[in-house]
């Protein structure tokens, strides 16, 4: 299986698939990306890109464009669900650059996808294939074949499954999806900033905490939009889809008793959507022969460390570095996987642990709420929880050792 610069097929043209494609193309690989959507589009929502994600985007040559399109919140603040009391958790802005070497930005997802897609198109104009839904694949000693719903096929030397939480490549390798509903539902909406009163239209990323629910709120698009995500513990099962619409009344009922600022923001959302958050067991391995996985396809996470997309971006770069260094495909994939497994598993676990922190019952009692926040969000505890995430540099991290 030894060869140089093989043809790499990528299943899925989302954030992870495009980051991997760009990293590989820039290293001289022949890359073909197959995306089911007829046009490259992302859901109209926000994504936070911390310093470790920006390290990769700088390496891929798309950071300057993103810096123009993004918002640059000055701080992350904690807010109490009922009183609105504030605490500064982190300084972002120039402090992120001086501490971690890279900025912390908040981006409208379509802008991030566009920046990556334009990078891919500029480097390899015919690498992106849209409207190609993958329904299956085969591999043998000669390579990998993808099968599409339209009856067509594509052949390459190796395959990267970057096809997200409902990955066809993962289920083809490891069997049916084992997703379990977490009992958490995410409400989301994007608010035109000029529809908010000045005290809500701030260049700050807020994390509201409360019993059984929390809210994340941050600016997008150079402050023209405000992203709103509200997570609620609910026992009713709902669809795991970004595009299931909900009503303002149902959303407000889920935040009954919360601060007026939260209720006012809900009123200002043009159309709320809701999404059932599910968790999948961690896979013991991501690679079989000429095929590996990346991003949500192999380590879907709750979004409570805001690292799902960033991990997919990091995966793409480490994968490309492994393929560049190790001419044997399977060995390269195993080396990539060995470099990435522990970190991604720790983020998945840490994200789930934040549910209890953000939703803690101590927050319901005025006698305990303030002391709880002051204990959980001290600078020392924040360093313990976030420093190792933001300091990571996928451009230099050692590749994984292969076991004999
Ligand atoms: P996806 O983005 O899902 O892309 C997969 C692509 O594959 C899609 O384009 C899809 O159309 C395509 N595809 C799927 N099946 C097929 C097929 N059969 N054939 C061809 N193409 C196919 N992450 C962060 O880093 N920061 C955040 O602030 C953040 N906030 C979040 C908030 C919420 C509420 C949620 C739910 C998630 C959040 N995330 C965040 C996580 C992030 O959205 C995901 O981890 C990220 O999108 C994963 O990227 P991916 O490329 O692996 O998968």
Short mmCIF file of C-alpha atoms and ligand atoms in Angstrom, two decimals:
data_model
loop_
_atom_site.label_atom_id
_atom_site.label_comp_id
_atom_site.label_asym_id
_atom_site.label_seq_id
_atom_site.Cartn_x
_atom_site.Cartn_y
_atom_site.Cartn_z
CA UNK A 1 0.00 0.00 0.00
CA UNK A 2 2.98 2.32 -0.33
CA UNK A 3 2.64 5.20 -2.78
CA UNK A 4 3.28 8.91 -2.85
CA UNK A 5 0.65 11.65 -3.20
CA UNK A 6 -2.35 9.34 -3.47
CA UNK A 7 -5.82 10.48 -4.56
CA UNK A 8 -7.82 11.20 -1.40
CA UNK A 9 -11.62 11.13 -1.51
CA UNK A 10 -13.39 13.19 1.14
CA UNK A 11 -17.01 12.40 2.04
CA UNK A 12 -18.70 15.65 3.14
CA UNK A 13 -17.97 19.28 2.30
CA UNK A 14 -18.71 20.70 5.76
CA UNK A 15 -16.27 22.61 7.95
CA UNK A 16 -14.12 19.54 8.69
CA UNK A 17 -14.12 18.13 5.16
CA UNK A 18 -13.14 21.46 3.60
CA UNK A 19 -10.42 22.14 6.17
CA UNK A 20 -8.95 18.69 5.48
CA UNK A 21 -9.23 19.25 1.71
CA UNK A 22 -7.41 22.58 1.89
CA UNK A 23 -4.66 21.19 4.13
CA UNK A 24 -4.13 18.26 1.73
CA UNK A 25 -4.27 20.32 -1.48
CA UNK A 26 -1.69 22.72 -0.04
CA UNK A 27 0.57 19.70 0.45
CA UNK A 28 0.19 18.65 -3.17
CA UNK A 29 -2.37 15.84 -2.81
CA UNK A 30 -5.03 15.09 -5.41
CA UNK A 31 -8.23 15.65 -3.41
CA UNK A 32 -11.86 15.12 -4.44
CA UNK A 33 -14.62 16.29 -2.06
CA UNK A 34 -18.16 14.89 -2.42
CA UNK A 35 -20.96 16.87 -0.77
CA UNK A 36 -24.61 15.86 -0.85
CA UNK A 37 -26.01 19.42 -0.86
CA UNK A 38 -26.55 20.91 -4.34
CA UNK A 39 -24.94 24.16 -3.17
CA UNK A 40 -22.41 24.66 -0.42
CA UNK A 41 -24.36 26.20 2.40
CA UNK A 42 -24.19 26.26 6.15
CA UNK A 43 -26.95 26.72 8.62
CA UNK A 44 -27.49 30.37 9.61
CA UNK A 45 -25.99 30.12 13.07
CA UNK A 46 -22.81 31.07 14.89
CA UNK A 47 -19.66 29.22 15.72
CA UNK A 48 -16.91 30.25 18.12
CA UNK A 49 -13.37 29.73 16.83
CA UNK A 50 -10.89 29.78 19.69
CA UNK A 51 -7.13 30.38 19.36
CA UNK A 52 -6.38 26.71 18.62
CA UNK A 53 -8.79 26.80 15.66
CA UNK A 54 -7.36 30.09 14.38
CA UNK A 55 -3.85 28.56 14.49
CA UNK A 56 -5.02 26.09 11.82
CA UNK A 57 -6.96 28.64 9.77
CA UNK A 58 -3.86 30.85 9.69
CA UNK A 59 -1.84 27.89 8.41
CA UNK A 60 -4.52 27.25 5.75
CA UNK A 61 -4.35 30.87 4.57
CA UNK A 62 -7.97 31.76 5.38
CA UNK A 63 -7.53 33.61 8.68
CA UNK A 64 -7.24 37.12 7.19
CA UNK A 65 -10.56 36.73 5.37
CA UNK A 66 -12.16 35.35 8.51
CA UNK A 67 -10.85 38.20 10.64
CA UNK A 68 -12.74 40.59 8.35
CA UNK A 69 -15.96 38.55 8.41
CA UNK A 70 -15.97 37.65 12.10
CA UNK A 71 -16.83 39.47 15.30
CA UNK A 72 -14.14 39.96 17.92
CA UNK A 73 -15.76 39.93 21.36
CA UNK A 74 -13.72 41.62 24.06
CA UNK A 75 -14.65 39.28 26.88
CA UNK A 76 -16.59 36.25 27.89
CA UNK A 77 -18.87 37.02 30.83
CA UNK A 78 -20.96 34.78 33.04
CA UNK A 79 -24.48 36.07 33.80
CA UNK A 80 -26.91 34.87 36.43
CA UNK A 81 -30.17 33.59 34.96
CA UNK A 82 -32.58 35.59 37.15
CA UNK A 83 -30.71 38.65 38.43
CA UNK A 84 -28.52 39.24 35.36
CA UNK A 85 -25.47 39.73 37.65
CA UNK A 86 -22.21 39.58 35.63
CA UNK A 87 -18.75 38.16 36.18
CA UNK A 88 -15.85 38.38 33.72
CA UNK A 89 -14.63 34.86 32.95
CA UNK A 90 -12.02 35.62 30.27
CA UNK A 91 -10.61 38.57 28.45
CA UNK A 92 -10.60 37.68 24.76
CA UNK A 93 -9.40 40.13 22.06
CA UNK A 94 -5.73 41.03 22.40
CA UNK A 95 -5.42 38.87 25.54
CA UNK A 96 -6.14 35.73 23.49
CA UNK A 97 -3.37 36.74 21.09
CA UNK A 98 -0.84 37.53 23.82
CA UNK A 99 -1.69 34.38 25.82
CA UNK A 100 -2.27 31.80 23.09
CA UNK A 101 -0.70 33.36 20.02
CA UNK A 102 -3.97 33.65 18.07
CA UNK A 103 -7.28 35.54 18.31
CA UNK A 104 -10.63 34.21 19.52
CA UNK A 105 -13.37 35.04 17.03
CA UNK A 106 -17.09 34.39 16.65
CA UNK A 107 -18.21 33.65 13.11
CA UNK A 108 -21.41 33.24 11.13
CA UNK A 109 -21.17 29.62 9.95
CA UNK A 110 -21.83 30.38 6.26
CA UNK A 111 -18.91 32.86 6.36
CA UNK A 112 -16.54 30.20 7.73
CA UNK A 113 -17.70 27.69 5.12
CA UNK A 114 -17.32 30.26 2.32
CA UNK A 115 -13.80 31.16 3.42
CA UNK A 116 -12.78 27.48 3.41
CA UNK A 117 -14.60 26.70 0.12
CA UNK A 118 -13.02 29.70 -1.64
CA UNK A 119 -9.63 28.53 -0.38
CA UNK A 120 -10.25 25.05 -1.83
CA UNK A 121 -11.56 26.43 -5.15
CA UNK A 122 -8.60 28.78 -5.53
CA UNK A 123 -6.13 25.96 -4.92
CA UNK A 124 -7.92 23.20 -6.88
CA UNK A 125 -10.83 24.50 -9.00
CA UNK A 126 -12.30 21.05 -9.77
CA UNK A 127 -11.94 19.41 -6.34
CA UNK A 128 -15.47 20.14 -5.07
CA UNK A 129 -18.38 18.00 -6.28
CA UNK A 130 -21.82 19.12 -5.14
CA UNK A 131 -25.14 17.27 -5.21
CA UNK A 132 -23.34 13.93 -4.78
CA UNK A 133 -24.97 11.97 -1.97
CA UNK A 134 -22.88 8.99 -0.90
CA UNK A 135 -24.87 5.83 -0.19
CA UNK A 136 -22.05 3.32 0.25
CA UNK A 137 -18.42 2.42 -0.35
CA UNK A 138 -16.07 -0.51 -0.89
CA UNK A 139 -12.36 -0.95 -0.40
CA UNK A 140 -9.86 -3.52 -1.61
CA UNK A 141 -6.13 -3.73 -2.29
CA UNK A 142 -6.52 -1.46 -5.32
CA UNK A 143 -8.29 1.42 -3.56
CA UNK A 144 -11.65 2.76 -2.42
CA UNK A 145 -14.86 3.21 -4.41
CA UNK A 146 -17.65 5.55 -3.37
CA UNK A 147 -21.19 4.88 -4.52
CA UNK A 148 -23.64 7.75 -5.01
CA UNK A 149 -27.44 7.93 -4.91
CA UNK A 150 -27.40 9.04 -8.57
CA UNK A 151 -25.89 5.64 -9.50
CA UNK A 152 -22.39 7.01 -10.13
CA UNK A 153 -19.14 5.98 -8.51
CA UNK A 154 -15.78 7.59 -7.73
CA UNK A 155 -12.48 5.85 -7.20
CA UNK A 156 -9.48 6.87 -5.13
CA UNK A 157 -6.62 5.53 -3.05
CA UNK A 158 -8.07 6.50 0.32
CA UNK A 159 -11.26 7.88 1.86
CA UNK A 160 -11.85 10.36 4.69
CA UNK A 161 -15.34 10.26 6.18
CA UNK A 162 -16.10 13.89 7.11
CA UNK A 163 -19.84 13.43 6.74
CA UNK A 164 -20.96 14.61 10.16
CA UNK A 165 -23.12 13.16 12.92
CA UNK A 166 -25.20 10.95 10.63
CA UNK A 167 -22.09 9.64 8.88
CA UNK A 168 -22.70 6.97 6.26
CA UNK A 169 -18.98 6.16 6.31
CA UNK A 170 -18.96 5.57 10.09
CA UNK A 171 -22.02 3.35 9.98
CA UNK A 172 -20.54 1.44 7.01
CA UNK A 173 -17.37 0.79 9.02
CA UNK A 174 -18.73 0.30 12.52
CA UNK A 175 -22.44 -0.46 12.23
CA UNK A 176 -25.63 1.44 13.00
CA UNK A 177 -25.58 4.72 14.91
CA UNK A 178 -25.65 4.32 18.70
CA UNK A 179 -26.85 7.87 19.40
CA UNK A 180 -28.62 8.52 22.70
CA UNK A 181 -30.78 11.54 23.48
CA UNK A 182 -29.14 13.54 26.29
CA UNK A 183 -32.33 15.06 27.62
CA UNK A 184 -31.10 18.43 26.30
CA UNK A 185 -32.64 20.55 23.59
CA UNK A 186 -30.90 23.53 21.95
CA UNK A 187 -32.99 26.53 20.91
CA UNK A 188 -31.21 28.76 18.46
CA UNK A 189 -31.71 31.96 16.56
CA UNK A 190 -29.76 34.79 14.95
CA UNK A 191 -30.87 38.34 15.79
CA UNK A 192 -30.18 41.44 13.65
CA UNK A 193 -28.12 43.55 16.07
CA UNK A 194 -29.93 46.75 15.12
CA UNK A 195 -33.18 45.27 16.45
CA UNK A 196 -31.71 45.06 19.97
CA UNK A 197 -31.54 47.93 22.48
CA UNK A 198 -27.98 49.25 23.05
CA UNK A 199 -27.54 47.50 26.41
CA UNK A 200 -28.06 44.11 24.67
CA UNK A 201 -26.06 44.90 21.53
CA UNK A 202 -22.68 44.45 23.20
CA UNK A 203 -19.41 43.15 21.81
CA UNK A 204 -19.22 40.53 24.55
CA UNK A 205 -19.76 36.77 24.60
CA UNK A 206 -22.20 35.88 27.40
CA UNK A 207 -22.74 32.56 29.13
CA UNK A 208 -25.95 32.76 31.17
CA UNK A 209 -26.16 29.98 33.77
CA UNK A 210 -29.26 28.73 35.56
CA UNK A 211 -30.92 25.68 37.06
CA UNK A 212 -31.63 23.14 34.32
CA UNK A 213 -30.76 25.46 31.42
CA UNK A 214 -28.24 27.95 30.06
CA UNK A 215 -27.85 30.51 27.28
CA UNK A 216 -24.88 31.36 25.06
CA UNK A 217 -25.01 34.71 23.30
CA UNK A 218 -22.33 36.35 21.15
CA UNK A 219 -21.94 38.80 18.23
CA UNK A 220 -21.32 37.72 14.61
CA UNK A 221 -20.42 39.42 11.32
CA UNK A 222 -18.50 42.39 12.72
CA UNK A 223 -21.33 42.97 15.18
CA UNK A 224 -24.20 43.04 12.67
CA UNK A 225 -25.79 39.90 14.12
CA UNK A 226 -26.21 38.33 17.55
CA UNK A 227 -26.14 34.55 17.93
CA UNK A 228 -28.43 33.09 20.59
CA UNK A 229 -28.39 29.47 21.77
CA UNK A 230 -30.51 28.36 24.73
CA UNK A 231 -30.04 24.85 26.13
CA UNK A 232 -32.91 23.33 28.12
CA UNK A 233 -33.33 20.04 29.97
CA UNK A 234 -36.44 18.45 28.46
CA UNK A 235 -37.58 14.86 28.46
CA UNK A 236 -39.51 14.97 25.20
CA UNK A 237 -37.55 13.70 22.24
CA UNK A 238 -37.08 16.01 19.28
CA UNK A 239 -35.36 15.79 15.96
CA UNK A 240 -31.60 16.13 15.67
CA UNK A 241 -31.78 18.69 12.91
CA UNK A 242 -30.67 22.29 12.62
CA UNK A 243 -33.82 23.20 10.71
CA UNK A 244 -36.77 22.21 12.90
CA UNK A 245 -38.72 25.45 13.53
CA UNK A 246 -40.22 26.25 16.93
CA UNK A 247 -42.37 29.05 18.27
CA UNK A 248 -41.48 32.09 20.36
CA UNK A 249 -44.09 31.08 22.93
CA UNK A 250 -42.63 27.61 23.39
CA UNK A 251 -39.12 29.05 23.61
CA UNK A 252 -40.16 31.65 26.17
CA UNK A 253 -42.01 29.00 28.19
CA UNK A 254 -38.68 27.15 28.44
CA UNK A 255 -37.09 30.30 29.94
CA UNK A 256 -39.92 31.28 32.26
CA UNK A 257 -38.64 33.27 35.24
CA UNK A 258 -35.41 34.23 33.44
CA UNK A 259 -34.06 37.75 33.24
CA UNK A 260 -35.93 40.18 30.99
CA UNK A 261 -32.82 40.55 28.77
CA UNK A 262 -33.11 36.87 27.80
CA UNK A 263 -36.84 37.16 27.13
CA UNK A 264 -36.29 40.32 25.07
CA UNK A 265 -33.67 38.57 22.95
CA UNK A 266 -36.04 35.66 22.33
CA UNK A 267 -38.69 38.13 21.15
CA UNK A 268 -36.13 39.62 18.72
CA UNK A 269 -35.27 36.28 17.06
CA UNK A 270 -36.93 36.26 13.62
CA UNK A 271 -37.41 32.46 13.64
CA UNK A 272 -36.40 30.17 16.50
CA UNK A 273 -35.24 26.61 15.73
CA UNK A 274 -34.73 23.67 18.05
CA UNK A 275 -32.39 20.72 17.96
CA UNK A 276 -32.26 17.62 20.17
CA UNK A 277 -28.74 17.06 21.48
CA UNK A 278 -27.58 13.46 21.26
CA UNK A 279 -24.39 11.75 22.33
CA UNK A 280 -22.59 8.91 20.62
CA UNK A 281 -20.22 6.47 22.32
CA UNK A 282 -16.56 7.15 21.54
CA UNK A 283 -15.23 4.85 18.85
CA UNK A 284 -12.20 2.72 19.85
CA UNK A 285 -10.68 3.28 16.41
CA UNK A 286 -11.44 5.55 13.43
CA UNK A 287 -9.43 3.76 10.74
CA UNK A 288 -10.00 0.62 8.71
CA UNK A 289 -7.51 0.01 5.94
CA UNK A 290 -7.70 2.90 3.47
CA UNK A 291 -10.53 4.69 5.27
CA UNK A 292 -10.56 7.01 8.26
CA UNK A 293 -12.99 9.48 9.86
CA UNK A 294 -12.81 13.03 11.12
CA UNK A 295 -14.93 15.64 12.90
CA UNK A 296 -18.43 14.84 14.11
CA UNK A 297 -18.34 11.55 12.19
CA UNK A 298 -15.99 10.14 14.84
CA UNK A 299 -16.19 12.40 17.91
CA UNK A 300 -19.51 14.26 17.99
CA UNK A 301 -19.69 16.31 21.16
CA UNK A 302 -22.08 18.43 23.15
CA UNK A 303 -21.32 22.04 22.25
CA UNK A 304 -20.49 23.13 25.83
CA UNK A 305 -16.79 23.77 25.23
CA UNK A 306 -17.53 25.24 21.76
CA UNK A 307 -14.97 22.90 20.18
CA UNK A 308 -16.87 20.62 17.76
CA UNK A 309 -16.04 22.53 14.60
CA UNK A 310 -12.63 23.52 15.91
CA UNK A 311 -11.76 19.84 16.54
CA UNK A 312 -12.84 19.00 12.98
CA UNK A 313 -10.53 21.76 11.67
CA UNK A 314 -7.63 20.51 13.81
CA UNK A 315 -8.27 16.94 12.61
CA UNK A 316 -7.98 18.04 8.99
CA UNK A 317 -4.56 19.57 9.48
CA UNK A 318 -3.12 16.74 11.56
CA UNK A 319 -4.44 14.23 9.01
CA UNK A 320 -2.75 16.10 6.16
CA UNK A 321 0.53 16.29 8.09
CA UNK A 322 0.37 12.53 8.78
CA UNK A 323 -0.22 11.72 5.10
CA UNK A 324 2.64 13.99 4.09
CA UNK A 325 5.06 12.35 6.51
CA UNK A 326 4.04 8.73 6.21
CA UNK A 327 3.69 7.35 2.67
CA UNK A 328 1.81 4.23 3.76
CA UNK A 329 -1.86 5.24 3.89
CA UNK A 330 -3.02 3.03 6.72
CA UNK A 331 0.02 3.92 8.81
CA UNK A 332 -0.61 7.63 8.16
CA UNK A 333 -4.25 7.28 9.22
CA UNK A 334 -3.28 5.38 12.37
CA UNK A 335 -0.67 8.01 13.19
CA UNK A 336 -3.28 10.79 12.75
CA UNK A 337 -5.76 8.90 14.90
CA UNK A 338 -3.17 8.25 17.62
CA UNK A 339 -2.35 11.96 17.71
CA UNK A 340 -5.99 12.99 17.99
CA UNK A 341 -7.89 10.41 20.03
CA UNK A 342 -6.99 11.42 23.59
CA UNK A 343 -7.55 15.13 23.02
CA UNK A 344 -10.89 14.75 21.27
CA UNK A 345 -12.12 12.26 23.92
CA UNK A 346 -11.14 14.69 26.67
CA UNK A 347 -13.07 17.49 24.97
CA UNK A 348 -16.15 15.28 24.52
CA UNK A 349 -16.03 14.35 28.23
CA UNK A 350 -15.32 17.92 29.37
CA UNK A 351 -18.22 19.26 27.29
CA UNK A 352 -20.63 16.81 28.91
CA UNK A 353 -19.31 17.78 32.37
CA UNK A 354 -20.16 21.41 31.67
CA UNK A 355 -23.87 20.50 31.57
CA UNK A 356 -23.89 20.09 35.34
CA UNK A 357 -21.74 23.18 35.83
CA UNK A 358 -23.94 25.46 33.69
CA UNK A 359 -27.25 23.98 34.98
CA UNK A 360 -26.32 23.44 38.62
CA UNK A 361 -29.19 23.23 41.17
CA UNK A 362 -27.17 25.58 43.44
CA UNK A 363 -28.10 28.33 40.97
CA UNK A 364 -31.77 28.11 41.91
CA UNK A 365 -31.20 29.25 45.50
CA UNK A 366 -30.16 32.91 46.05
CA UNK A 367 -28.32 31.78 49.19
CA UNK A 368 -25.96 29.54 47.19
CA UNK A 369 -26.03 30.88 43.61
CA UNK A 370 -23.47 33.67 43.86
CA UNK A 371 -20.96 31.62 45.86
CA UNK A 372 -21.35 28.81 43.33
CA UNK A 373 -20.43 31.03 40.37
CA UNK A 374 -17.54 32.61 42.26
CA UNK A 375 -16.16 29.15 43.08
CA UNK A 376 -16.59 27.59 39.61
CA UNK A 377 -15.30 30.51 37.53
CA UNK A 378 -12.15 31.53 39.41
CA UNK A 379 -9.15 32.31 37.15
CA UNK A 380 -7.43 29.12 38.41
CA UNK A 381 -10.40 26.88 37.61
CA UNK A 382 -10.82 28.50 34.20
CA UNK A 383 -7.14 27.92 33.43
CA UNK A 384 -7.52 24.25 34.39
CA UNK A 385 -10.55 23.81 32.16
CA UNK A 386 -9.54 25.83 29.08
CA UNK A 387 -5.79 26.42 28.91
CA UNK A 388 -4.94 22.99 27.49
CA UNK A 389 -7.61 23.42 24.83
CA UNK A 390 -6.53 26.85 23.60
CA UNK A 391 -2.76 26.21 23.80
CA UNK A 392 -2.85 23.23 21.44
CA UNK A 393 -1.23 23.85 18.07
CA UNK A 394 -2.24 21.33 15.39
CA UNK A 395 0.46 22.71 13.07
CA UNK A 396 3.28 21.45 15.33
CA UNK A 397 1.80 18.84 17.68
CA UNK A 398 3.74 15.53 17.40
CA UNK A 399 2.09 12.94 15.20
CA UNK A 400 0.99 9.75 16.94
CA UNK A 401 3.38 6.90 17.61
CA UNK A 402 2.36 3.71 15.84
CA UNK A 403 2.17 0.64 18.04
CA UNK A 404 4.10 -2.31 16.60
P1 LIG B 1 -20.75 18.81 9.50
O1 LIG B 1 -20.57 20.26 9.76
O2 LIG B 1 -22.02 18.17 9.92
O3 LIG B 1 -20.51 18.54 7.94
C1 LIG B 1 -20.79 17.29 7.36
C2 LIG B 1 -21.03 17.50 5.86
O4 LIG B 1 -21.20 16.23 5.25
C3 LIG B 1 -22.30 18.30 5.57
O5 LIG B 1 -22.02 19.30 4.61
C4 LIG B 1 -23.26 17.25 5.02
O6 LIG B 1 -24.20 17.78 4.08
C5 LIG B 1 -22.30 16.28 4.35
N1 LIG B 1 -22.84 14.92 4.23
C6 LIG B 1 -23.46 14.20 5.19
N2 LIG B 1 -23.83 13.00 4.72
C7 LIG B 1 -23.42 12.95 3.43
C8 LIG B 1 -23.52 11.95 2.40
N3 LIG B 1 -24.13 10.77 2.62
N4 LIG B 1 -22.99 12.23 1.18
C9 LIG B 1 -22.36 13.42 0.93
N5 LIG B 1 -22.28 14.40 1.88
C10 LIG B 1 -22.78 14.17 3.10
N6 LIG B 1 -18.41 23.91 17.34
C11 LIG B 1 -17.46 24.84 17.60
O7 LIG B 1 -16.26 24.60 17.33
N7 LIG B 1 -17.76 26.06 18.17
C12 LIG B 1 -19.06 26.37 18.50
O8 LIG B 1 -19.32 27.47 19.00
C13 LIG B 1 -20.10 25.41 18.27
N8 LIG B 1 -21.40 25.66 18.59
C14 LIG B 1 -22.34 24.70 18.40
C15 LIG B 1 -23.66 24.94 18.82
C16 LIG B 1 -24.65 23.96 18.68
C17 LIG B 1 -26.05 24.22 19.16
C18 LIG B 1 -24.29 22.72 18.05
C19 LIG B 1 -25.35 21.65 17.88
C20 LIG B 1 -23.00 22.48 17.60
C21 LIG B 1 -22.01 23.44 17.80
N9 LIG B 1 -20.68 23.22 17.41
C22 LIG B 1 -19.72 24.16 17.67
C23 LIG B 1 -20.28 21.94 16.81
C24 LIG B 1 -20.10 22.01 15.30
O9 LIG B 1 -21.25 22.52 14.69
C25 LIG B 1 -19.80 20.62 14.70
O10 LIG B 1 -18.92 19.92 15.55
C26 LIG B 1 -19.18 20.78 13.31
O11 LIG B 1 -20.12 21.31 12.40
C27 LIG B 1 -18.66 19.43 12.78
O12 LIG B 1 -18.14 19.60 11.48
P2 LIG B 1 -18.08 18.36 10.48
O13 LIG B 1 -17.45 18.91 9.25
O14 LIG B 1 -17.46 17.21 11.16
O15 LIG B 1 -19.59 17.97 10.22
#
